[in-house]
Amino acid sequence: MLNPRHIEELIKLINSSPYYQLLSMVMEDIGTGYSVISLDMESKHLSPYQAIQGGVYSSLIDAAAYWAVYPELDPESGLITLDVTVHHLASVKSGKITVKGRRIKVGRTICLAEAAIESQEGRILAQGSSKLLVTDGLQTIDQLAALANTTLPPKFIAEP
C-alpha cells in the first residue's frame, strides 16, 4: 500500500522543483493510477497572440501522465517519457486550469497514461497521452531526492 507520508513529502519535493516553479505548476494529489496538477494562468503562460502557449498544455499533460504511473512502480524503477501526444481543444487566457492524469496500463517496460486539462468552469481544454519507458535504477525517486539533498519516507507500507 502507498505510504501517505511518502506521497506528502514527494508532493513537496515536486512542487519545489525549478521547472514546476518556472511554470507555476502545483502538484495537488498523487494516488494509485492518478495525479492532479493545477496552474493559475499568468501572462508568462501566454503566446504573442495572448492565448495559452501550447507548450504549457504539453508540460501539464506530460507531468500528469508521468505521476499517474509513478505509484505503481517498484521503488528502484524510474520512468522516461518516450512520447507525448497533445490534442489542443480550446484556449484559455486566465483563471485556474487543472490537469488530471490517469494510468491506462503499467507494463514491465512500457507504460501508458492519459491526461485531460480543464478550465475552472469545467471546459475541456486539451487531452493527451504519454508512453513511458520503465527504467531499472535510472531516474529513480531516490535519485531525485538525492539531487534535492533530502530523503523520502518508504514508498510502500504494509497493509494494516
Short mmCIF file of C-alpha atoms in Angstrom, two decimals:
data_model
loop_
_atom_site.label_atom_id
_atom_site.label_comp_id
_atom_site.label_asym_id
_atom_site.label_seq_id
_atom_site.Cartn_x
_atom_site.Cartn_y
_atom_site.Cartn_z
CA MET A 1 0.00 0.00 0.00
CA LEU A 2 1.22 3.52 -0.78
CA ASN A 3 2.67 5.34 2.19
CA PRO A 4 0.75 8.63 2.71
CA ARG A 5 3.86 10.23 4.26
CA HIS A 6 5.86 9.36 1.13
CA ILE A 7 3.24 10.99 -1.10
CA GLU A 8 3.07 14.08 1.12
CA GLU A 9 6.86 14.57 1.04
CA LEU A 10 7.03 13.71 -2.66
CA ILE A 11 4.47 16.41 -3.47
CA LYS A 12 6.59 18.96 -1.56
CA LEU A 13 9.67 17.83 -3.49
CA ILE A 14 7.89 18.04 -6.85
CA ASN A 15 6.48 21.49 -6.11
CA SER A 16 9.93 22.78 -5.16
CA SER A 17 11.46 21.70 -8.49
CA PRO A 18 12.72 24.50 -10.74
CA TYR A 19 10.52 23.59 -13.72
CA TYR A 20 7.32 23.44 -11.67
CA GLN A 21 8.20 26.81 -10.15
CA LEU A 22 9.06 28.28 -13.56
CA LEU A 23 5.62 27.37 -14.92
CA SER A 24 3.86 27.84 -11.55
CA MET A 25 2.56 24.26 -11.72
CA VAL A 26 1.26 22.88 -8.41
CA MET A 27 1.06 19.15 -7.77
CA GLU A 28 -2.19 18.76 -5.84
CA ASP A 29 -2.52 14.99 -5.44
CA ILE A 30 -0.97 11.67 -6.41
CA GLY A 31 -2.56 8.28 -5.84
CA THR A 32 -2.70 4.83 -7.34
CA GLY A 33 -3.46 5.39 -11.01
CA TYR A 34 -3.98 9.16 -10.93
CA SER A 35 -2.45 12.59 -10.39
CA VAL A 36 -3.81 16.14 -10.22
CA ILE A 37 -1.86 19.28 -11.10
CA SER A 38 -3.13 22.86 -11.18
CA LEU A 39 -1.88 26.09 -12.67
CA ASP A 40 -3.08 29.67 -12.16
CA MET A 41 -2.76 31.37 -15.53
CA GLU A 42 -0.33 34.30 -15.68
CA SER A 43 0.93 36.47 -18.51
CA LYS A 44 4.05 34.27 -18.75
CA HIS A 45 1.85 31.40 -19.98
CA LEU A 46 0.53 33.37 -22.95
CA SER A 47 1.74 33.29 -26.54
CA PRO A 48 2.23 36.50 -28.53
CA TYR A 49 -1.43 36.05 -29.56
CA GLN A 50 -2.46 36.39 -25.90
CA ALA A 51 -3.73 32.81 -25.60
CA ILE A 52 -2.11 29.97 -23.69
CA GLN A 53 1.14 28.79 -25.25
CA GLY A 54 0.76 25.17 -26.42
CA GLY A 55 3.90 24.10 -24.58
CA VAL A 56 2.13 24.75 -21.28
CA TYR A 57 -0.52 22.17 -22.19
CA SER A 58 2.21 19.75 -23.25
CA SER A 59 4.10 20.18 -19.98
CA LEU A 60 0.97 19.68 -17.90
CA ILE A 61 -0.09 16.54 -19.78
CA ASP A 62 3.41 15.06 -19.68
CA ALA A 63 3.72 15.68 -15.93
CA ALA A 64 0.25 14.43 -15.01
CA ALA A 65 0.69 11.26 -17.07
CA TYR A 66 4.10 10.58 -15.51
CA TRP A 67 2.89 10.95 -11.94
CA ALA A 68 -0.25 8.88 -12.58
CA VAL A 69 2.03 5.92 -13.37
CA TYR A 70 4.61 6.50 -10.63
CA PRO A 71 2.69 4.98 -7.67
CA GLU A 72 2.64 1.52 -9.23
CA LEU A 73 6.36 1.33 -9.97
CA ASP A 74 8.88 -0.64 -7.98
CA PRO A 75 10.85 1.82 -5.78
CA GLU A 76 14.08 1.04 -7.67
CA SER A 77 12.50 1.84 -11.05
CA GLY A 78 12.23 5.15 -12.83
CA LEU A 79 10.39 6.49 -15.86
CA ILE A 80 11.45 8.26 -19.03
CA THR A 81 8.86 9.81 -21.34
CA LEU A 82 9.07 8.24 -24.80
CA ASP A 83 6.40 10.38 -26.42
CA VAL A 84 3.59 12.75 -25.61
CA THR A 85 0.56 13.39 -27.79
CA VAL A 86 -1.46 16.53 -27.09
CA HIS A 87 -4.80 17.47 -28.61
CA HIS A 88 -5.48 21.19 -28.17
CA LEU A 89 -9.25 21.60 -27.97
CA ALA A 90 -9.74 25.13 -26.64
CA SER A 91 -7.69 28.06 -25.47
CA VAL A 92 -7.77 29.99 -22.25
CA LYS A 93 -6.33 33.37 -21.23
CA SER A 94 -6.89 33.49 -17.49
CA GLY A 95 -8.08 31.57 -14.47
CA LYS A 96 -7.09 28.30 -12.88
CA ILE A 97 -6.63 25.21 -15.03
CA THR A 98 -6.40 21.66 -13.72
CA VAL A 99 -4.97 18.56 -15.33
CA LYS A 100 -5.93 15.07 -14.20
CA GLY A 101 -3.65 12.22 -15.18
CA ARG A 102 -4.86 8.63 -15.35
CA ARG A 103 -2.85 5.46 -15.69
CA ILE A 104 -4.04 3.27 -18.55
CA LYS A 105 -1.50 0.43 -18.38
CA VAL A 106 1.62 -0.29 -16.39
CA GLY A 107 3.78 -2.90 -18.08
CA ARG A 108 7.21 -4.33 -17.31
CA THR A 109 8.94 -1.96 -19.74
CA ILE A 110 6.30 0.36 -21.24
CA CYS A 111 3.52 2.29 -19.51
CA LEU A 112 0.67 4.30 -20.99
CA ALA A 113 -1.19 7.15 -19.32
CA GLU A 114 -3.54 9.91 -20.38
CA ALA A 115 -4.43 13.34 -19.07
CA ALA A 116 -7.10 15.98 -19.61
CA ILE A 117 -6.88 19.69 -18.86
CA GLU A 118 -9.99 21.57 -17.72
CA SER A 119 -10.76 25.22 -17.14
CA GLN A 120 -12.16 26.28 -13.77
CA GLU A 121 -15.59 26.19 -15.41
CA GLY A 122 -15.09 22.51 -16.30
CA ARG A 123 -14.48 23.02 -20.03
CA ILE A 124 -12.05 20.51 -21.58
CA LEU A 125 -9.09 22.49 -22.96
CA ALA A 126 -6.73 19.70 -24.01
CA GLN A 127 -6.39 15.94 -23.86
CA GLY A 128 -3.36 13.79 -24.43
CA SER A 129 -1.43 10.65 -23.69
CA SER A 130 2.10 9.66 -22.84
CA LYS A 131 4.08 6.49 -23.40
CA LEU A 132 6.74 5.96 -20.74
CA LEU A 133 9.75 3.65 -20.50
CA VAL A 134 10.29 1.87 -17.19
CA THR A 135 13.97 2.04 -16.24
CA ASP A 136 15.87 -0.09 -13.77
CA GLY A 137 17.88 2.14 -11.47
CA LEU A 138 17.73 5.20 -13.72
CA GLN A 139 15.84 8.38 -12.77
CA THR A 140 14.53 6.77 -9.60
CA ILE A 141 12.74 8.72 -6.92
CA ASP A 142 15.69 8.21 -4.54
CA GLN A 143 17.96 9.82 -7.15
CA LEU A 144 15.55 12.75 -7.39
CA ALA A 145 15.54 13.14 -3.61
CA ALA A 146 19.35 12.99 -3.51
CA LEU A 147 19.56 15.81 -6.06
CA ALA A 148 17.47 17.89 -3.64
CA ASN A 149 19.66 16.82 -0.68
CA THR A 150 16.81 15.05 1.04
CA THR A 151 15.33 11.60 1.57
CA LEU A 152 11.76 10.39 1.34
CA PRO A 153 9.88 8.00 3.61
CA PRO A 154 9.43 4.49 2.18
CA LYS A 155 7.09 4.41 -0.82
CA PHE A 156 5.13 1.40 0.38
CA ILE A 157 3.96 0.30 3.81
CA ALA A 158 2.38 -2.93 4.96
CA GLU A 159 -1.40 -3.21 4.81
CA PRO A 160 -2.93 -2.64 8.28
#
